[in-house]
């Protein structure tokens, strides 16, 4: 069985990244620039060039990922290297700046890069944390199966409530028609719905069941049981959507900002040469 | 006084029509007798639009009629046109009641009472026989019919289909699309039906699409209804139409009445024929399906050849040139001589007729290896069968010691292990001198084993002896094994059956010949699986060696066959060979240790049991997903679709999960692939590396889809080509990379074909699903690796 991308091939790419970081730090420490350390020294240019090449290579991952069946190297190699070398970029690029920051396009490129890396780090966290949670939460069913089970429970609930009062039936109808799983980005990520009609129906039914008379009590108990099961399902389905959203959401920052970074980087490089 | 013909051809199917046409062309005074009012009744009764195959592809057609693979209508039209063009003298509606006499003086009596005289007779009546009809009173209504031409002709009717065989089921299912259908089965179950049809009808009945009366007979017909006698009493079923598919009376009794002798009472027995298709009755020739050649092209060629024989202008058989090419390596020898040599030299094939051997030769390959040439290597995934026509080979049993080999001489065979177990070759075979070998493909060999009893018996006996020898007595000659073999027998187990149970007295060892088993022990009230043992290994030695009751329970994981060897005989073998004892003891020790390890981690056993429950026991290579790593990006499916014509052959999400091991819906490349069992186009094969794949001969019949118990084959349209990356990015042309992994677009004239995983055969780097998994969650596993996997995951 394979291991996660972090320990992949006995940390081969971690070692590579550490080597790069170490080399950069040592060179920086022993470097004696004529003025303050900055991107314009030979070391600055060297680190800058390495940084640009790294960024281009890291972005190439998006294309490599879509080259299905191409190349002998496993995609897992690429991702493992992508993660470690991406993180190493923090050190390489920061040393490249010589800790000179300002309100300009150069710092913009740096800031964008840091956001991209941060989102990527969250991605790694999500990839490590959520897969198993998702499996546990699903308990062997798929989301589609959960939705189908909900529809089945709705039918069962309506049948059970046939002889009961209008009020509870209104709640049950609302539960079957207005319960939402997923929806807006925020809803997906929150994994809950404060005004969930199913939970409201359950609360209502539990209250009514306590007061119910003999004939009604049995039917009410059935309604409560079914609603309880549906609540459980709805919660699990929302959790499933939430986890999937967690696995995906960071990409919505990571990928567009990578392109923004690329644009800022081009501006940065051109302007540097323009003012040379 | 009736006319006397030079030749009377009876039956106008492919063989008869071809014979008639050739007789007309050669100017023989002939007559073609057909009991129906059209040519080729069997094919005429195929369902409308049915695709007719022209196998074997390599065999050339030699006939005055045209034939190529195509729809039923095209095939029949070509024969009608050809028959008219040749001016064949056809007599329709002429059913033959009896044939008397011999060469020069045959008297053919028709059911009309008319007698036709002929010098020779060509019997080409096929195997369809006479259709059985309903005999209950009132069943002579015009709306009771015995065939179904086009199921789409009927709509919104209530139709009773009678018959629980394949024809009845196929008709019922086709009719149920736009009619109310009731199926009447005389038996309690559809026991005679093919597996695929059985699934279809069971599902249709469960879904309420077809109503079924089982254990039911027809009592009588009324004006608009049938009265049925069910097990609960009479039932009157109102209907618009009845389709009765009751099978046919086989023509054998008629053929025997003509004086033709069959070699055995076996239902599948064929009449004995000379190389020119002449039966024991001089002047009476038999061709086509009745002679054992059910393929259309073969039958047409025979019709042509037999007329040439009768006309005194014999031609070599149509396969002569092909066979000459096959044996070209042997130098300038006649085909007949080679066939005779095979028959004389190879005992396992000596029971075959010359015609059968020619067919075998045609489908097989002749090899002439020099001394030292490798025939196949250990761990190759080939499953052909070899016979030694001349020369000898060395079977190298020990991978580390090539000198440790067993010599097989002229007339013996090898390769049966791979054929039987469906697993990799267990030995390397090298020619020890210049030899002549005949390699027979798996499908041909299986057909032969199933149809010729002597071949099956010889094969089983020899294979048993050899497996015992390989495992327990490598130093003994087969001759020394006489007593041991008497104490051995082949035992069959269904999936889940017990080979033996914990606590029983140990009286035998089992050598697993096909299938696989699990070993489990009851610990704390639960069965804990300790190990999984595939074909080619043995179980049960522990109790014998330690002289104690069975220490564990062994169950068949899938349908399994073992060689059961009596304990005394096994111990006698050990006594004769200290080497063997040492090896068996080493295995025993290893097993004891591993059992102790496994008892301490019951979760590993649970994972093995879970995998076995998913049918992975019969797999040779299965895709598993580690859900603790899987980020649900579906890149595996996208990669599959992108590398395989736009349709993904795997469904990641579907399928069960246990302890984060997920078995997605994807091909397991079974040892004995279910999909291969009934492919009319012979389009499914196993490559030397083990992949089971569908080649471009697929006709889209859907048999494999139905036969696969794991739902991993489906029919799909070929996807349109995807646009270039730039065209997609800039102009939004078509689908981009990774999009639309279940292609829905197709060309208007496209045909659905079967698609399945081929493990990215031919793509550098191996399976795309595994290679394109960014987190390493997707892995491919062989059964031998389950154990390691389960230990890792627990």
mmCIF file of C-alpha atoms in Angstrom, chain B residues 81-237:
data_model
loop_
_atom_site.group_PDB
_atom_site.id
_atom_site.type_symbol
_atom_site.label_atom_id
_atom_site.label_comp_id
_atom_site.label_asym_id
_atom_site.label_seq_id
_atom_site.Cartn_x
_atom_site.Cartn_y
_atom_site.Cartn_z
ATOM 1 C CA UNK B 81 -30.117 -14.056 -55.641
ATOM 2 C CA UNK B 82 -27.270 -16.550 -56.012
ATOM 3 C CA UNK B 83 -29.633 -19.530 -56.113
ATOM 4 C CA UNK B 84 -31.742 -17.855 -58.794
ATOM 5 C CA UNK B 85 -28.668 -16.896 -60.792
ATOM 6 C CA UNK B 86 -27.195 -20.407 -60.737
ATOM 7 C CA UNK B 87 -30.643 -21.775 -61.622
ATOM 8 C CA UNK B 88 -30.608 -24.284 -58.788
ATOM 9 C CA UNK B 89 -33.515 -26.681 -59.059
ATOM 10 C CA UNK B 90 -35.200 -26.052 -55.693
ATOM 11 C CA UNK B 91 -38.344 -27.825 -54.567
ATOM 12 C CA UNK B 92 -39.947 -25.945 -51.675
ATOM 13 C CA UNK B 93 -42.439 -27.499 -49.289
ATOM 14 C CA UNK B 94 -40.771 -30.875 -49.776
ATOM 15 C CA UNK B 95 -40.328 -32.531 -46.385
ATOM 16 C CA UNK B 96 -38.427 -35.813 -46.535
ATOM 17 C CA UNK B 97 -39.920 -38.702 -44.577
ATOM 18 C CA UNK B 98 -37.474 -41.467 -45.410
ATOM 19 C CA UNK B 99 -34.351 -42.252 -47.416
ATOM 20 C CA UNK B 100 -33.711 -45.830 -48.534
ATOM 21 C CA UNK B 101 -31.051 -47.443 -50.658
ATOM 22 C CA UNK B 102 -27.440 -46.710 -51.464
ATOM 23 C CA UNK B 103 -25.155 -45.352 -54.166
ATOM 24 C CA UNK B 104 -26.850 -45.386 -57.534
ATOM 25 C CA UNK B 105 -30.256 -46.182 -56.179
ATOM 26 C CA UNK B 106 -31.666 -43.967 -53.477
ATOM 27 C CA UNK B 107 -35.389 -43.629 -52.959
ATOM 28 C CA UNK B 108 -36.413 -40.461 -51.126
ATOM 29 C CA UNK B 109 -39.983 -40.459 -49.828
ATOM 30 C CA UNK B 110 -41.608 -37.107 -49.147
ATOM 31 C CA UNK B 111 -44.394 -36.559 -46.624
ATOM 32 C CA UNK B 112 -46.686 -35.946 -49.587
ATOM 33 C CA UNK B 113 -46.087 -39.578 -50.551
ATOM 34 C CA UNK B 114 -44.078 -38.711 -53.643
ATOM 35 C CA UNK B 115 -40.876 -40.716 -54.179
ATOM 36 C CA UNK B 116 -37.778 -39.127 -55.663
ATOM 37 C CA UNK B 117 -34.956 -41.258 -57.028
ATOM 38 C CA UNK B 118 -31.328 -40.219 -56.910
ATOM 39 C CA UNK B 119 -27.883 -41.723 -57.414
ATOM 40 C CA UNK B 120 -26.355 -39.873 -54.467
ATOM 41 C CA UNK B 121 -27.764 -37.968 -51.525
ATOM 42 C CA UNK B 122 -26.278 -34.992 -49.715
ATOM 43 C CA UNK B 123 -27.831 -34.667 -46.286
ATOM 44 C CA UNK B 124 -27.572 -31.072 -45.097
ATOM 45 C CA UNK B 125 -30.500 -30.768 -42.742
ATOM 46 C CA UNK B 126 -28.644 -29.070 -39.914
ATOM 47 C CA UNK B 127 -29.478 -29.620 -36.269
ATOM 48 C CA UNK B 128 -32.626 -27.596 -35.961
ATOM 49 C CA UNK B 129 -34.842 -30.618 -36.542
ATOM 50 C CA UNK B 130 -38.590 -30.336 -36.543
ATOM 51 C CA UNK B 131 -40.114 -27.713 -34.313
ATOM 52 C CA UNK B 132 -42.212 -29.146 -31.540
ATOM 53 C CA UNK B 133 -45.760 -27.886 -31.488
ATOM 54 C CA UNK B 134 -48.429 -27.526 -28.810
ATOM 55 C CA UNK B 135 -50.467 -30.699 -28.689
ATOM 56 C CA UNK B 136 -53.148 -29.649 -26.189
ATOM 57 C CA UNK B 137 -56.691 -29.422 -27.568
ATOM 58 C CA UNK B 138 -57.662 -26.143 -29.236
ATOM 59 C CA UNK B 139 -54.059 -25.213 -29.969
ATOM 60 C CA UNK B 140 -54.423 -25.062 -33.742
ATOM 61 C CA UNK B 141 -55.365 -21.377 -33.728
ATOM 62 C CA UNK B 142 -53.730 -19.055 -36.258
ATOM 63 C CA UNK B 143 -52.622 -16.721 -33.465
ATOM 64 C CA UNK B 144 -50.474 -19.446 -31.970
ATOM 65 C CA UNK B 145 -47.106 -19.235 -33.702
ATOM 66 C CA UNK B 146 -43.828 -21.096 -33.344
ATOM 67 C CA UNK B 147 -41.365 -18.441 -34.353
ATOM 68 C CA UNK B 148 -40.852 -14.735 -33.950
ATOM 69 C CA UNK B 149 -39.443 -12.849 -36.882
ATOM 70 C CA UNK B 150 -39.518 -9.263 -35.704
ATOM 71 C CA UNK B 151 -40.487 -8.455 -32.105
ATOM 72 C CA UNK B 152 -41.026 -4.815 -33.077
ATOM 73 C CA UNK B 153 -43.902 -5.838 -35.333
ATOM 74 C CA UNK B 154 -46.132 -6.249 -32.292
ATOM 75 C CA UNK B 155 -47.227 -3.491 -29.956
ATOM 76 C CA UNK B 156 -49.754 -3.139 -27.162
ATOM 77 C CA UNK B 157 -50.719 -6.798 -27.306
ATOM 78 C CA UNK B 158 -50.927 -9.356 -24.563
ATOM 79 C CA UNK B 159 -48.574 -12.125 -25.648
ATOM 80 C CA UNK B 160 -47.949 -15.474 -23.991
ATOM 81 C CA UNK B 161 -44.489 -16.855 -24.624
ATOM 82 C CA UNK B 162 -44.226 -20.575 -23.925
ATOM 83 C CA UNK B 163 -40.814 -22.101 -23.245
ATOM 84 C CA UNK B 164 -38.101 -21.578 -20.656
ATOM 85 C CA UNK B 165 -35.143 -22.047 -23.002
ATOM 86 C CA UNK B 166 -32.994 -19.335 -24.500
ATOM 87 C CA UNK B 167 -35.275 -18.770 -27.489
ATOM 88 C CA UNK B 168 -38.340 -18.272 -25.272
ATOM 89 C CA UNK B 169 -36.498 -15.904 -22.924
ATOM 90 C CA UNK B 170 -34.998 -13.857 -25.743
ATOM 91 C CA UNK B 171 -38.399 -13.519 -27.404
ATOM 92 C CA UNK B 172 -40.143 -12.622 -24.153
ATOM 93 C CA UNK B 173 -37.617 -9.932 -23.343
ATOM 94 C CA UNK B 174 -37.707 -8.430 -26.819
ATOM 95 C CA UNK B 175 -41.527 -8.435 -26.866
ATOM 96 C CA UNK B 176 -41.843 -6.958 -23.376
ATOM 97 C CA UNK B 177 -40.545 -3.626 -24.645
ATOM 98 C CA UNK B 178 -43.923 -2.690 -26.102
ATOM 99 C CA UNK B 179 -46.294 -5.497 -25.108
ATOM 100 C CA UNK B 180 -47.660 -7.158 -22.007
ATOM 101 C CA UNK B 181 -45.810 -10.449 -21.843
ATOM 102 C CA UNK B 182 -46.518 -13.608 -19.889
ATOM 103 C CA UNK B 183 -43.885 -16.352 -19.962
ATOM 104 C CA UNK B 184 -44.879 -19.943 -19.320
ATOM 105 C CA UNK B 185 -42.168 -22.334 -18.165
ATOM 106 C CA UNK B 186 -42.775 -26.032 -17.731
ATOM 107 C CA UNK B 187 -39.945 -26.257 -15.217
ATOM 108 C CA UNK B 188 -39.712 -24.596 -11.817
ATOM 109 C CA UNK B 189 -36.659 -22.613 -12.900
ATOM 110 C CA UNK B 190 -34.967 -21.448 -16.076
ATOM 111 C CA UNK B 191 -32.295 -24.095 -15.675
ATOM 112 C CA UNK B 192 -31.539 -24.569 -19.359
ATOM 113 C CA UNK B 193 -30.951 -20.893 -20.112
ATOM 114 C CA UNK B 194 -27.569 -19.282 -20.650
ATOM 115 C CA UNK B 195 -26.315 -17.335 -17.656
ATOM 116 C CA UNK B 196 -26.847 -13.990 -19.369
ATOM 117 C CA UNK B 197 -30.422 -14.784 -20.355
ATOM 118 C CA UNK B 198 -31.153 -16.107 -16.900
ATOM 119 C CA UNK B 199 -30.122 -12.784 -15.384
ATOM 120 C CA UNK B 200 -32.211 -10.845 -17.893
ATOM 121 C CA UNK B 201 -35.395 -12.835 -17.330
ATOM 122 C CA UNK B 202 -34.982 -12.933 -13.541
ATOM 123 C CA UNK B 203 -34.603 -9.174 -13.475
ATOM 124 C CA UNK B 204 -37.553 -8.613 -15.836
ATOM 125 C CA UNK B 205 -39.766 -10.776 -13.623
ATOM 126 C CA UNK B 206 -38.551 -9.065 -10.449
ATOM 127 C CA UNK B 207 -39.200 -5.647 -11.968
ATOM 128 C CA UNK B 208 -42.697 -6.731 -12.918
ATOM 129 C CA UNK B 209 -42.037 -6.280 -16.644
ATOM 130 C CA UNK B 210 -42.876 -9.910 -17.416
ATOM 131 C CA UNK B 211 -45.317 -12.155 -15.602
ATOM 132 C CA UNK B 212 -44.077 -15.687 -15.127
ATOM 133 C CA UNK B 213 -45.933 -18.962 -14.713
ATOM 134 C CA UNK B 214 -43.461 -21.640 -13.689
ATOM 135 C CA UNK B 215 -44.107 -25.379 -13.323
ATOM 136 C CA UNK B 216 -46.980 -24.791 -15.717
ATOM 137 C CA UNK B 217 -48.298 -26.630 -18.772
ATOM 138 C CA UNK B 218 -50.813 -25.638 -21.439
ATOM 139 C CA UNK B 219 -54.174 -27.269 -20.755
ATOM 140 C CA UNK B 220 -56.143 -26.103 -23.820
ATOM 141 C CA UNK B 221 -56.661 -23.243 -26.226
ATOM 142 C CA UNK B 222 -59.823 -21.174 -26.343
ATOM 143 C CA UNK B 223 -60.968 -18.523 -28.801
ATOM 144 C CA UNK B 224 -59.067 -15.655 -27.213
ATOM 145 C CA UNK B 225 -57.211 -17.268 -24.372
ATOM 146 C CA UNK B 226 -55.043 -20.129 -23.177
ATOM 147 C CA UNK B 227 -55.988 -22.230 -20.195
ATOM 148 C CA UNK B 228 -52.902 -23.099 -18.181
ATOM 149 C CA UNK B 229 -52.445 -25.841 -15.636
ATOM 150 C CA UNK B 230 -50.344 -24.268 -12.907
ATOM 151 C CA UNK B 231 -49.189 -25.881 -9.707
ATOM 152 C CA UNK B 232 -52.050 -24.070 -7.938
ATOM 153 C CA UNK B 233 -54.762 -25.088 -10.376
ATOM 154 C CA UNK B 234 -56.121 -23.863 -13.692
ATOM 155 C CA UNK B 235 -55.598 -20.321 -14.883
ATOM 156 C CA UNK B 236 -57.226 -18.737 -17.924
ATOM 157 C CA UNK B 237 -55.024 -16.123 -19.529
#
